[in-house]
Coordinates of C-alpha atoms in Angstrom, one line a residue:
X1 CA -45.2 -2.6 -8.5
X2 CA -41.3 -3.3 -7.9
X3 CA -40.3 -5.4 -5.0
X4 CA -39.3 -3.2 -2.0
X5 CA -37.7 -6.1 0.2
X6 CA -37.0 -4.5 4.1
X7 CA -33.8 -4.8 5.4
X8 CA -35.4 -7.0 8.3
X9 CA -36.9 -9.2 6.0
X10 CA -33.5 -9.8 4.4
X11 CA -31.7 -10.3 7.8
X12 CA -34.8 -12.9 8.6
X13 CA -34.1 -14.5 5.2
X14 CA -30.1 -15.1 5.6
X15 CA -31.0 -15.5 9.2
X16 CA -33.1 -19.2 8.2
X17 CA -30.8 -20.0 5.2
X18 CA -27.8 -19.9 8.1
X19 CA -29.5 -21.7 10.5
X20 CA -31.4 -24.1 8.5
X21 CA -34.4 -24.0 10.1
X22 CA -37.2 -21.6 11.0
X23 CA -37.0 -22.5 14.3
X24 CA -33.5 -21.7 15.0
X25 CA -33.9 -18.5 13.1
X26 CA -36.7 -17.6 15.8
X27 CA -34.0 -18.6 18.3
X28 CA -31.6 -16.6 17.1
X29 CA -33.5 -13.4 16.5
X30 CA -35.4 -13.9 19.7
X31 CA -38.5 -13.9 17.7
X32 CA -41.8 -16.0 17.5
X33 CA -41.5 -19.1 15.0
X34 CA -44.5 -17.5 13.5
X35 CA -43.1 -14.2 12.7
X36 CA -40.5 -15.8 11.2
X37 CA -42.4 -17.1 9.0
X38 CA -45.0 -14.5 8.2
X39 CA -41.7 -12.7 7.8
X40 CA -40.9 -15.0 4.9
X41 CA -43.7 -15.3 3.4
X42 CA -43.9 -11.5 2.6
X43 CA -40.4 -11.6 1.9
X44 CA -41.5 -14.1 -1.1
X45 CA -44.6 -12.4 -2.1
X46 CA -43.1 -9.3 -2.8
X47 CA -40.4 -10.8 -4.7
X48 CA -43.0 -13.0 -6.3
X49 CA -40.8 -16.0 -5.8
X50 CA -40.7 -19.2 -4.2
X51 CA -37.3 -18.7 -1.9
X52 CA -37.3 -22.1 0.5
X53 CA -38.9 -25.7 -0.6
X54 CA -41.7 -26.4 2.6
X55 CA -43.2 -29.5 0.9
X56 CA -41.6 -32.7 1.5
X57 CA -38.9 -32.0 3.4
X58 CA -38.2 -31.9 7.2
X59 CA -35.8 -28.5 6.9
X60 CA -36.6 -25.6 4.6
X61 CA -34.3 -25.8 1.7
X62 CA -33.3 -23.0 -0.6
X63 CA -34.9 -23.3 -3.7
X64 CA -32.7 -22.2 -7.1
X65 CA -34.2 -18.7 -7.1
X66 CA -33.2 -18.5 -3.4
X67 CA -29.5 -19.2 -4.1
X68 CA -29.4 -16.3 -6.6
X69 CA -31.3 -13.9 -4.4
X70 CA -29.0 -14.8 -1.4
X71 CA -26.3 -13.1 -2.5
X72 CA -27.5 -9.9 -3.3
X73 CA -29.2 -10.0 0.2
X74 CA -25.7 -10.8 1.9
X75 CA -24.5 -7.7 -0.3
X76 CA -26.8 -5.8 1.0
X77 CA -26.7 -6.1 4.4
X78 CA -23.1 -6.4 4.7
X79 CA -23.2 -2.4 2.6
X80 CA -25.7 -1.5 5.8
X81 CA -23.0 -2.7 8.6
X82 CA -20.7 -1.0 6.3
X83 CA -22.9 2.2 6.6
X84 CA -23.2 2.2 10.1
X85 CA -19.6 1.7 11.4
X86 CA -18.5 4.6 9.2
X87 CA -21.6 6.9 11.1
X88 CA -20.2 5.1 14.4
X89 CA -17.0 6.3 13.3
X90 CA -18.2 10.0 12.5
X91 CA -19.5 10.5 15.6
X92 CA -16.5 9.2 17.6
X93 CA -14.1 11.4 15.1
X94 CA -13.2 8.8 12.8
X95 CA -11.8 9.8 9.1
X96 CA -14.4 8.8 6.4
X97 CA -11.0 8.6 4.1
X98 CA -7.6 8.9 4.7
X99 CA -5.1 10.2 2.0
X100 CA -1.4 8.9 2.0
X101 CA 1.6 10.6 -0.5
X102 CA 4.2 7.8 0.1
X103 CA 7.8 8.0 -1.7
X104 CA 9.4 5.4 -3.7
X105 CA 12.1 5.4 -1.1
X106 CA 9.6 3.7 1.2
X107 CA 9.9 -0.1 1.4
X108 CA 7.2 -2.0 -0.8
X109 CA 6.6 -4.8 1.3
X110 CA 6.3 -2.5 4.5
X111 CA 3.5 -0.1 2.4
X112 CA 2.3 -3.5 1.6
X113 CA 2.1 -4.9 5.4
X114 CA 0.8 -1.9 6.6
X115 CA -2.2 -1.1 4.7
X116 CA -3.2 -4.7 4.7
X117 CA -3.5 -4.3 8.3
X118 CA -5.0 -1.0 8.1
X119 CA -7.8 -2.7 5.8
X120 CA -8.7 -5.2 8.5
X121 CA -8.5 -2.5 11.4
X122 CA -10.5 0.0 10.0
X123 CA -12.7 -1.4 7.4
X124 CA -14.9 1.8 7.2
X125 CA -12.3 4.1 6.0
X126 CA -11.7 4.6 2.3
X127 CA -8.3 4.8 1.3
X128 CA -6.4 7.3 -1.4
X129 CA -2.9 6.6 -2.1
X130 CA -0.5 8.6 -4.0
X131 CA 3.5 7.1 -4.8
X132 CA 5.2 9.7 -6.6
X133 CA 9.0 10.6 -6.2
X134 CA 11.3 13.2 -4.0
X135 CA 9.1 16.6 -3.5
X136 CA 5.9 15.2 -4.7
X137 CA 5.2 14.2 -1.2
X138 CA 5.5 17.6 0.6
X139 CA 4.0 18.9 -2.1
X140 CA 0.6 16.9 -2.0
X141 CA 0.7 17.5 1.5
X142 CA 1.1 21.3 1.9
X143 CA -1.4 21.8 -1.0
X144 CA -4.0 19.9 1.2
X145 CA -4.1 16.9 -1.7
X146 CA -2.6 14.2 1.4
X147 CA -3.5 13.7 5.0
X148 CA 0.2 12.2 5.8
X149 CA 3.1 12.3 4.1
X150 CA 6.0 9.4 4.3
X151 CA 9.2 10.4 2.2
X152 CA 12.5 12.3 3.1
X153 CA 12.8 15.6 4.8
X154 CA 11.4 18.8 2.5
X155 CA 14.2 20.4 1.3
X156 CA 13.1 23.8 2.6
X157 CA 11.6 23.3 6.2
X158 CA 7.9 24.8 6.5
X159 CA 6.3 26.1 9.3
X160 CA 2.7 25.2 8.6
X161 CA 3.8 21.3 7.8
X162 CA 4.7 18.9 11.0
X163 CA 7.9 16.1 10.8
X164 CA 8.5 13.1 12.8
X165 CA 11.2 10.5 11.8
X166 CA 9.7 7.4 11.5
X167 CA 12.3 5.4 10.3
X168 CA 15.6 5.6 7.5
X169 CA 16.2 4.2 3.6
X170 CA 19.7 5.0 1.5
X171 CA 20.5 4.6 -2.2
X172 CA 23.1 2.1 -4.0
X173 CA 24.4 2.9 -7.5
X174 CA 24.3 -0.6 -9.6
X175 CA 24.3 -1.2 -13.1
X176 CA 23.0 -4.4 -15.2
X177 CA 26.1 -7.4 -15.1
X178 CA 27.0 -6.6 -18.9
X179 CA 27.3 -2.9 -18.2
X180 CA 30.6 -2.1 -18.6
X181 CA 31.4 -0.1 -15.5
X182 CA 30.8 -4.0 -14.0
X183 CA 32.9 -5.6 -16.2
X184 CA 36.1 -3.6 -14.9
X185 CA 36.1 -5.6 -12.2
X186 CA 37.5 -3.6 -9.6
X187 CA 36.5 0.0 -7.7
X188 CA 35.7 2.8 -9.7
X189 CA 36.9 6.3 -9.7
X190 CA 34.9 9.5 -10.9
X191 CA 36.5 9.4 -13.8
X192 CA 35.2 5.7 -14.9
X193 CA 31.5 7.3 -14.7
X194 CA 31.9 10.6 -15.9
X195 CA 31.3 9.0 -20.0
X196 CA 28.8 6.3 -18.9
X197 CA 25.3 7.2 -19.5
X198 CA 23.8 8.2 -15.8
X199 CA 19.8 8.0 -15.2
X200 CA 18.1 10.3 -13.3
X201 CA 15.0 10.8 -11.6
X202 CA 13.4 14.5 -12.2
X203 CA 11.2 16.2 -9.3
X204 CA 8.0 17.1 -11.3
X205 CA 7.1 18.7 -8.3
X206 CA 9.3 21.5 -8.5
X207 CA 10.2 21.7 -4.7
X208 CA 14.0 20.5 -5.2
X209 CA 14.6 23.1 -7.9
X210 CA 18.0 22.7 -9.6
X211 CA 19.4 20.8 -7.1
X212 CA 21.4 17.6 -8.2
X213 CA 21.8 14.1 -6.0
X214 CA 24.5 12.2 -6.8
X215 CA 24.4 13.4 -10.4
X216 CA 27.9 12.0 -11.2
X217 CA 28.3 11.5 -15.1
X218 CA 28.2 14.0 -17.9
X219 CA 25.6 11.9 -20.1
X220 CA 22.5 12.4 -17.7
X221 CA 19.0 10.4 -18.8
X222 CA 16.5 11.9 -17.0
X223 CA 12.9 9.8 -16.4
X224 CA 10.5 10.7 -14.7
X225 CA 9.9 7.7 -12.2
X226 CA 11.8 5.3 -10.3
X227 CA 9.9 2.4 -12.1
X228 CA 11.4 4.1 -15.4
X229 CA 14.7 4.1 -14.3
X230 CA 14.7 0.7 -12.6
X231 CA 13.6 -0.8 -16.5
X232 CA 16.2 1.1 -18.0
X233 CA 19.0 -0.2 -15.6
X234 CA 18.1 -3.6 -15.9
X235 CA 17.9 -3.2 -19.5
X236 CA 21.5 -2.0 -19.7
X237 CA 21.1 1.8 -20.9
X238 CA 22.9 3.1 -17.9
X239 CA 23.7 3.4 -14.4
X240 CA 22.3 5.0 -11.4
X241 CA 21.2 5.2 -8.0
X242 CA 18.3 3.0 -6.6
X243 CA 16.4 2.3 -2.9
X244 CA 17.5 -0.7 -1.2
X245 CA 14.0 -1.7 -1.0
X246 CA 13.5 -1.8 -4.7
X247 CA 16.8 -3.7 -5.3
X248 CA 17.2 -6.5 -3.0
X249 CA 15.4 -9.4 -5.4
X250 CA 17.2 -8.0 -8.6
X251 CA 21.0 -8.0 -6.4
X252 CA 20.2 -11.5 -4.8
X253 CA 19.2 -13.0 -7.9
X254 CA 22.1 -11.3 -10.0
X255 CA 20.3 -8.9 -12.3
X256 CA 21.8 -5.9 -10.9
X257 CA 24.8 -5.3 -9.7
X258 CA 26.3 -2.9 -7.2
X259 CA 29.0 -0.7 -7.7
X260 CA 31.6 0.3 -5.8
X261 CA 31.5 3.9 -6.1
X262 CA 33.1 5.9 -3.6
X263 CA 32.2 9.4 -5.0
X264 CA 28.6 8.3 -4.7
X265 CA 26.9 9.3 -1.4
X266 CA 25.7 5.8 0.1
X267 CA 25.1 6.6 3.2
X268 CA 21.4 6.7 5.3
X269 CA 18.7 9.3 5.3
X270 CA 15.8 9.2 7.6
X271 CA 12.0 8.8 5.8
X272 CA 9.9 11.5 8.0
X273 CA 6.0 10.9 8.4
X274 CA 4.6 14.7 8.0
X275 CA 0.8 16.5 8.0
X276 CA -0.2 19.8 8.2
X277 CA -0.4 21.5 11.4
X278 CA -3.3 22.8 11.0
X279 CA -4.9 19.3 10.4
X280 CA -4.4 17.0 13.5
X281 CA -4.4 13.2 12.5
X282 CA -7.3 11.5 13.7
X283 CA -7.5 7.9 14.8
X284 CA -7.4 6.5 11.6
X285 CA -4.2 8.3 10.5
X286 CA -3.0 8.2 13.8
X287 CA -2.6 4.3 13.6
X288 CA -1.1 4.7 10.3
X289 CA 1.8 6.6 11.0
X290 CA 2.4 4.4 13.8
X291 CA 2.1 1.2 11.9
X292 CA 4.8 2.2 9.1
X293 CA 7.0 3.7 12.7
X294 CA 6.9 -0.1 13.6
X295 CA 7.6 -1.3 10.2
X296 CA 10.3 1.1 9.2
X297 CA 12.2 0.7 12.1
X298 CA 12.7 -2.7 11.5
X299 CA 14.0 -2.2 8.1
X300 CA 18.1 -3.3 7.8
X301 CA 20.7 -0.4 7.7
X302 CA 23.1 0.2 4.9
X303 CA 26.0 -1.8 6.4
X304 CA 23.6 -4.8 7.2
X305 CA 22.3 -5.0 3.6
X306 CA 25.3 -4.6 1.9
X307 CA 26.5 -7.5 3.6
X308 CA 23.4 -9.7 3.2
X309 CA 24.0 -9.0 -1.0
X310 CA 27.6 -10.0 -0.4
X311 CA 26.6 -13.3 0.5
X312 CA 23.9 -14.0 -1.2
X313 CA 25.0 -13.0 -4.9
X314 CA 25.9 -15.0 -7.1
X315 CA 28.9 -16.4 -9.1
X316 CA 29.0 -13.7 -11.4
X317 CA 31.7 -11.0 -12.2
X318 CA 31.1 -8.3 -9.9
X319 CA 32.3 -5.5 -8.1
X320 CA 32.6 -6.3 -4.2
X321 CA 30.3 -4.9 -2.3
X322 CA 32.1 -3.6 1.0

């Protein structure tokens, strides 16, 4: 017959091999030395191994078959605490999962920060994450797909779906330091970018139609993803606009450079957090949304950056900044 261990008997187990000693164990547990070891004893009979060395020594020590069976007993304990704080959970209205749609234009680091913390405060709670780009977000979320939304405002406001600002993110148009809209070395006009290949991001989603952002030049590339585009302007093949969050290593470091571009719209545009209204958060999501409030707020403003790149850039042949 198969070994069909009790979850007591595996507590009582990592309970001794913790302790390192039967009588400790029976102090910890509040339970008879005896039953500790009857406990044992059964423990090792059903396995039909020897788990602690008795003879010779003055503590029970775990024998090699022990150390392997340990850690599948710490496994499975640790999936039973698991299983009850998600039940505790239940019952007090916690989310079993939470699902985030979360736009490029959100800072990496903060997504980062935040769900690190969210993994330590509510270690119960699967997570689904989806990063996609301008109206995937509202999408996801009005289709049901996303419990909260973080991106810019939906182009079309909807009734059923709920905003709050939560904090702000802007674009700068740059281009790699051999690109030669950098090597004019001065401002550029409209008419300097109209011939230079521009890259573009296209909404798969649908939701921003045929309208164009900052679509400047008459030789568009259009990609599909910000990662995309991000490759493609390091490598040289064009120009284009990216988030401050993605671009602050790749400007510091010289890799990028920003262009003066006054035709280009640089200026701020809030990130909203946004749910259904007929779904109200619950605590889970609730600590979420406050979590990237905190972190977003924080994040520098389009003047303050600009100037943190001016001074930290390097000796290279660039366009000023502002």
């Amino acid at each position: 017959m198969d070994a069909n261990p009790t979850l007591d008997q595996l507590q009582v187990f990592l309970t001794v091999a913790e302790t390192g000693s039967f009588s400790a164990a029976s102090r910890a547990l509040n339970r008879a030395q005896s039953v500790i070891s009857y406990t044992i004893a059964n423990l090792e009979a059903q396995l039909e191994v020897n788990l602690f060395e008795r003879n010779g020594v003055r503590q029970p020590k775990l024998t090699d078959a022990g150390k392997a069976m340990i850690e599948d007993a710490r496994r499975i304990v640790s999936d039973l605490q698991v299983m009850r704080a998600r039940a505790k959970g239940l019952r007090q209205g916690l989310e079993a999962e939470v699902s985030v749609a979360i736009s490029t234009m959100v800072p990496n680091r903060a997504v980062v920060e935040v769900l690190r913390e969210f993994r330590d405060e509510y270690p119960s709670v699967s997570l689904r994450l989806n990063v996609g780009e301008l109206g995937m977000v509202t999408d996801m979320v009005a289709n049901g797909q996303a419990t909260i939304g973080l991106g810019g405002a939906a182009i079309k406001p909807q009734d059923d779906i709920f905003s709050e600002k939560v904090g702000h993110s802007f674009m700068l148009p740059v281009a790699a330091p051999n690109h030669p809209l950098v090597l004019l070395g001065r401002p550029l006009t409209l008419a300097d970018v109209r011939d230079e290949v521009q890259l573009v991001v296209t909404d798969a989603s649908g939701l921003t139609g045929s309208r164009q952002f900052n679509v400047l030049s008459y030789k568009i590339w259009r990609v599909s993803d910000i990662a995309t585009k991000h490759n493609l302007i390091l490598g040289g093949l064009g120009w284009g606009g990216l988030p401050a969050s993605v671009l602050q290593d790749d400007l510091a470091a010289g890799r990028l450079v920003h262009l003066q571009l006054e035709a280009y719209e640089q200026g701020e545009y809030p990130l909203y957090a946004m749910r259904k209204v007929s779904t109200p958060l619950g605590p889970a999501s609730s600590w979420m949304v406050e979590a990237f409030r905190q972190r977003l707020g924080m994040c520098l403003n389009h003047q303050d950056f600009t100037k943190m790149i001016s001074r930290t850039k390097p000796a290279v042949r660039v366009v000023a900044a502002e």
